[in-house]
PDB file of C-alpha atoms in Angstrom:
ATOM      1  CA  UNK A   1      58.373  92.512  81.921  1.00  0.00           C
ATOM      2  CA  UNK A   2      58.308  89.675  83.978  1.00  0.00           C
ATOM      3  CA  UNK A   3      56.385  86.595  83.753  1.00  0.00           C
ATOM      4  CA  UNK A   4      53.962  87.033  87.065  1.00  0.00           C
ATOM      5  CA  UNK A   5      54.847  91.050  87.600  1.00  0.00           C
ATOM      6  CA  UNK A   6      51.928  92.616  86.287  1.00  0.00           C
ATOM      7  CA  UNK A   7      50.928  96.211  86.604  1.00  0.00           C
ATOM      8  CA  UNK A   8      48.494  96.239  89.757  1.00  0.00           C
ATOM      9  CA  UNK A   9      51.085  94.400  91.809  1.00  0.00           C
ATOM     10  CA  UNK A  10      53.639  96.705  90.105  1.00  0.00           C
ATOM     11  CA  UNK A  11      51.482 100.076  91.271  1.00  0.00           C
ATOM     12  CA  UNK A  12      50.604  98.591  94.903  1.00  0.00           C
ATOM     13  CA  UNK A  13      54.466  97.689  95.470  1.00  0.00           C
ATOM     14  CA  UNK A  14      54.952 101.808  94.190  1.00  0.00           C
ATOM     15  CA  UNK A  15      52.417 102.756  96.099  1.00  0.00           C
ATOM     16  CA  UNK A  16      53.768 100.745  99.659  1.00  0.00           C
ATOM     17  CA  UNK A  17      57.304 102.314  98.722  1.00  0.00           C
ATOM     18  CA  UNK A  18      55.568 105.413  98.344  1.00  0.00           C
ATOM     19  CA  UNK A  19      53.821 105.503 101.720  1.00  0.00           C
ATOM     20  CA  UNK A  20      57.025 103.728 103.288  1.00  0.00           C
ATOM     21  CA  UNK A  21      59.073 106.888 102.093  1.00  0.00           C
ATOM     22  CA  UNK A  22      56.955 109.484 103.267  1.00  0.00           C
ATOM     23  CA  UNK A  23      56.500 107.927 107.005  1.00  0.00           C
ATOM     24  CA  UNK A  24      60.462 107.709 106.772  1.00  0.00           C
ATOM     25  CA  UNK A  25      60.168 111.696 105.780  1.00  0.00           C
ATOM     26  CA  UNK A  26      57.586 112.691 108.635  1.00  0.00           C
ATOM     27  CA  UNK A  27      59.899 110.793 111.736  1.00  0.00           C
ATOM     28  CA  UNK A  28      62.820 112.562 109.869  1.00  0.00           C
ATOM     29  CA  UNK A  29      61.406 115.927 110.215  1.00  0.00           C
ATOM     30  CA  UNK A  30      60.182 114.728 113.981  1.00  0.00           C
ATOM     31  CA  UNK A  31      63.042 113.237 115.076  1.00  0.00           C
ATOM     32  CA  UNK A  32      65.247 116.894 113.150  1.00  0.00           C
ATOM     33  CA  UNK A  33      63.040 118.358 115.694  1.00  0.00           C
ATOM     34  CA  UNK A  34      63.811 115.733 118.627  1.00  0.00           C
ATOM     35  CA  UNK A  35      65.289 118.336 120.837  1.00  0.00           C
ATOM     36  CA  UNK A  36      62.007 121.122 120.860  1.00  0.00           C
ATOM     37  CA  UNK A  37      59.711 118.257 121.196  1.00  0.00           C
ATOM     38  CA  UNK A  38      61.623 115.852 123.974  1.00  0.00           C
ATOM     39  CA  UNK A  39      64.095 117.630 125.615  1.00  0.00           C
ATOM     40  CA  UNK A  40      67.476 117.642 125.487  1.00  0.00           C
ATOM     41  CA  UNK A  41      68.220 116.172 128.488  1.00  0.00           C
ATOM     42  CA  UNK A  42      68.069 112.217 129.388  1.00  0.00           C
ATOM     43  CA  UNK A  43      65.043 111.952 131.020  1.00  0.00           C
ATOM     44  CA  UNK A  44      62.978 108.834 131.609  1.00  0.00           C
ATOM     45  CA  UNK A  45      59.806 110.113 129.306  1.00  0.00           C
ATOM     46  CA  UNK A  46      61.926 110.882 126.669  1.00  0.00           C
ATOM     47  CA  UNK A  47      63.387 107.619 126.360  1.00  0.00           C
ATOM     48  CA  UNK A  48      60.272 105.641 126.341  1.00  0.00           C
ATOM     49  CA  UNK A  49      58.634 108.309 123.497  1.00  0.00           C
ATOM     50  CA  UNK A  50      61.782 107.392 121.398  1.00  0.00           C
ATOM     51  CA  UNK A  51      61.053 103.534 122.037  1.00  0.00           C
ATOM     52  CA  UNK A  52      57.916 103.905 121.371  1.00  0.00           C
ATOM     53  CA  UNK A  53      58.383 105.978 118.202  1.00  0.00           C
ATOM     54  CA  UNK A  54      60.741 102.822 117.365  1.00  0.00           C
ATOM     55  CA  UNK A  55      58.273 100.203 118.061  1.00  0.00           C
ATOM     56  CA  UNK A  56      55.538 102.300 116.188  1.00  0.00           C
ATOM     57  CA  UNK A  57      57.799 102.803 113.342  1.00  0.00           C
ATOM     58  CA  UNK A  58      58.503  99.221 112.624  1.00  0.00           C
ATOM     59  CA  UNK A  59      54.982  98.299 113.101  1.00  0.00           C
ATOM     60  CA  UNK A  60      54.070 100.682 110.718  1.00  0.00           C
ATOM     61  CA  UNK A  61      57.182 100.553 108.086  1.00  0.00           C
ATOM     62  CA  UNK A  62      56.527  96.214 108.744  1.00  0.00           C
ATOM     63  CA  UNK A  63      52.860  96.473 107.997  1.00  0.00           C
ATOM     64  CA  UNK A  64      53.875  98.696 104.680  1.00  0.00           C
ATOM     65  CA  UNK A  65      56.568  96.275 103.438  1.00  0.00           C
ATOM     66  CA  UNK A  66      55.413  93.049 104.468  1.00  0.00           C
ATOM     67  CA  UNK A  67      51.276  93.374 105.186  1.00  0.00           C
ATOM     68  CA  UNK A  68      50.155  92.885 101.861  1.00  0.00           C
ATOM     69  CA  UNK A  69      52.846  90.148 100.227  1.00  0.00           C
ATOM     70  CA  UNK A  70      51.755  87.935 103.639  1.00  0.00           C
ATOM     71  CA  UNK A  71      47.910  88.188 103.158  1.00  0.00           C
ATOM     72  CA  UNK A  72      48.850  87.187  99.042  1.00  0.00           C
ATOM     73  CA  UNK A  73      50.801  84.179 100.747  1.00  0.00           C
ATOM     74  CA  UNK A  74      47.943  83.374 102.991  1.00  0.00           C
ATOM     75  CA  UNK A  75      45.693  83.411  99.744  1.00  0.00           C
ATOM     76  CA  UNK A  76      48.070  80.513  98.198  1.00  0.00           C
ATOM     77  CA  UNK A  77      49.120  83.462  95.565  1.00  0.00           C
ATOM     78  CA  UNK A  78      52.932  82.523  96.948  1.00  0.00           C
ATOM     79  CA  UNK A  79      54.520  83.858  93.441  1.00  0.00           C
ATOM     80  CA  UNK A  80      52.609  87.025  93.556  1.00  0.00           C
ATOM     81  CA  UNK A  81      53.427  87.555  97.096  1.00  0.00           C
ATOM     82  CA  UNK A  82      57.234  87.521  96.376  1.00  0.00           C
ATOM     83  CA  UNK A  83      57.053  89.657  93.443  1.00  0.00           C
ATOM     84  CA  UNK A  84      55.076  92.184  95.822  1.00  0.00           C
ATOM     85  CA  UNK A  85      57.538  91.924  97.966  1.00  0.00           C
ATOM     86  CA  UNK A  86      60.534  92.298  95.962  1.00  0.00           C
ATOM     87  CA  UNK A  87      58.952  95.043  93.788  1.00  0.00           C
ATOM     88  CA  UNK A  88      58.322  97.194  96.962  1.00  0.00           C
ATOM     89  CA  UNK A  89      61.859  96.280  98.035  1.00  0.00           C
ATOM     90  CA  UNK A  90      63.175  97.168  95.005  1.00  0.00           C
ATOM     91  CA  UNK A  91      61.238 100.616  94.700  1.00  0.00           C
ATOM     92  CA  UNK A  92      62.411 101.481  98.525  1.00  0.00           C
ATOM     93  CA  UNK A  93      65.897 100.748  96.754  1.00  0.00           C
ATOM     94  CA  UNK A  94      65.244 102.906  93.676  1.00  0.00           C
ATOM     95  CA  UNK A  95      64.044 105.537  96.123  1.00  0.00           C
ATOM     96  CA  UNK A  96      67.193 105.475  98.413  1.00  0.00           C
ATOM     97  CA  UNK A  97      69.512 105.847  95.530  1.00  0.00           C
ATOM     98  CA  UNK A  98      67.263 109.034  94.673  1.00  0.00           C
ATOM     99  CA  UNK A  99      67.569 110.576  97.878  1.00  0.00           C
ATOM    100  CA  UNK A 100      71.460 109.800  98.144  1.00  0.00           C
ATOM    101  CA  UNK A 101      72.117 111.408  94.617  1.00  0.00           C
ATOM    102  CA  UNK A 102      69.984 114.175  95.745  1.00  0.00           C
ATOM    103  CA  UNK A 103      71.860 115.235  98.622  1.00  0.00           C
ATOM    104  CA  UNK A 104      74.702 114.768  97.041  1.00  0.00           C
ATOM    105  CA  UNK A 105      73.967 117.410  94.501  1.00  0.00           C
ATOM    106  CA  UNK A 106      72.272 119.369  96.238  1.00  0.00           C
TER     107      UNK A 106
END
């Protein structure tokens, strides 16, 4: 494939798009649910447990995407970093188009 891609940083970057996806599925099916769990109306507790779901989200999504390429950095292994990066980019894209061509078939 490519030069400095090789298969464990190919299978971890899976594996982080992986575990990105199905934290994106769980707060789907929580936030589907918003209503029964928070209330409908406006009130103050349910806006800080949405902005805290938010800030907990991107800690967790940012940890999934980016935790692993920055300790590789921090190691000096800068070219497997990006690749780790990119390949779990690229398998959250691979995943999106999946999804999109799902529910558009289904």
């Amino acid at each position: 494939m490519y030069r400095f891609m090789n298969k464990k940083i190919l299978g971890r970057s899976l594996l982080h798009a992986f575990l990105a996806v199905v934290y994106v599925f769980l707060i789907g099916m929580l936030m589907r649910n918003g209503e029964k769990i928070f209330g409908n109306d406006s009130k103050l507790l349910g806006t800080m447990s949405f902005l805290l779901l938010f800030v907990i989200s991107a800690t967790v999504m940012g940890f999934l995407v980016l935790g692993k390429p920055i300790l590789m950095y921090l190691e000096n292994k800068k070219k497997e970093a990006l690749w780790m990066f990119f390949g779990t980019l690229g398998w959250l894209v691979v995943f999106l188009i999946l999804v999109v061509v799902g529910n558009i078939i289904f």
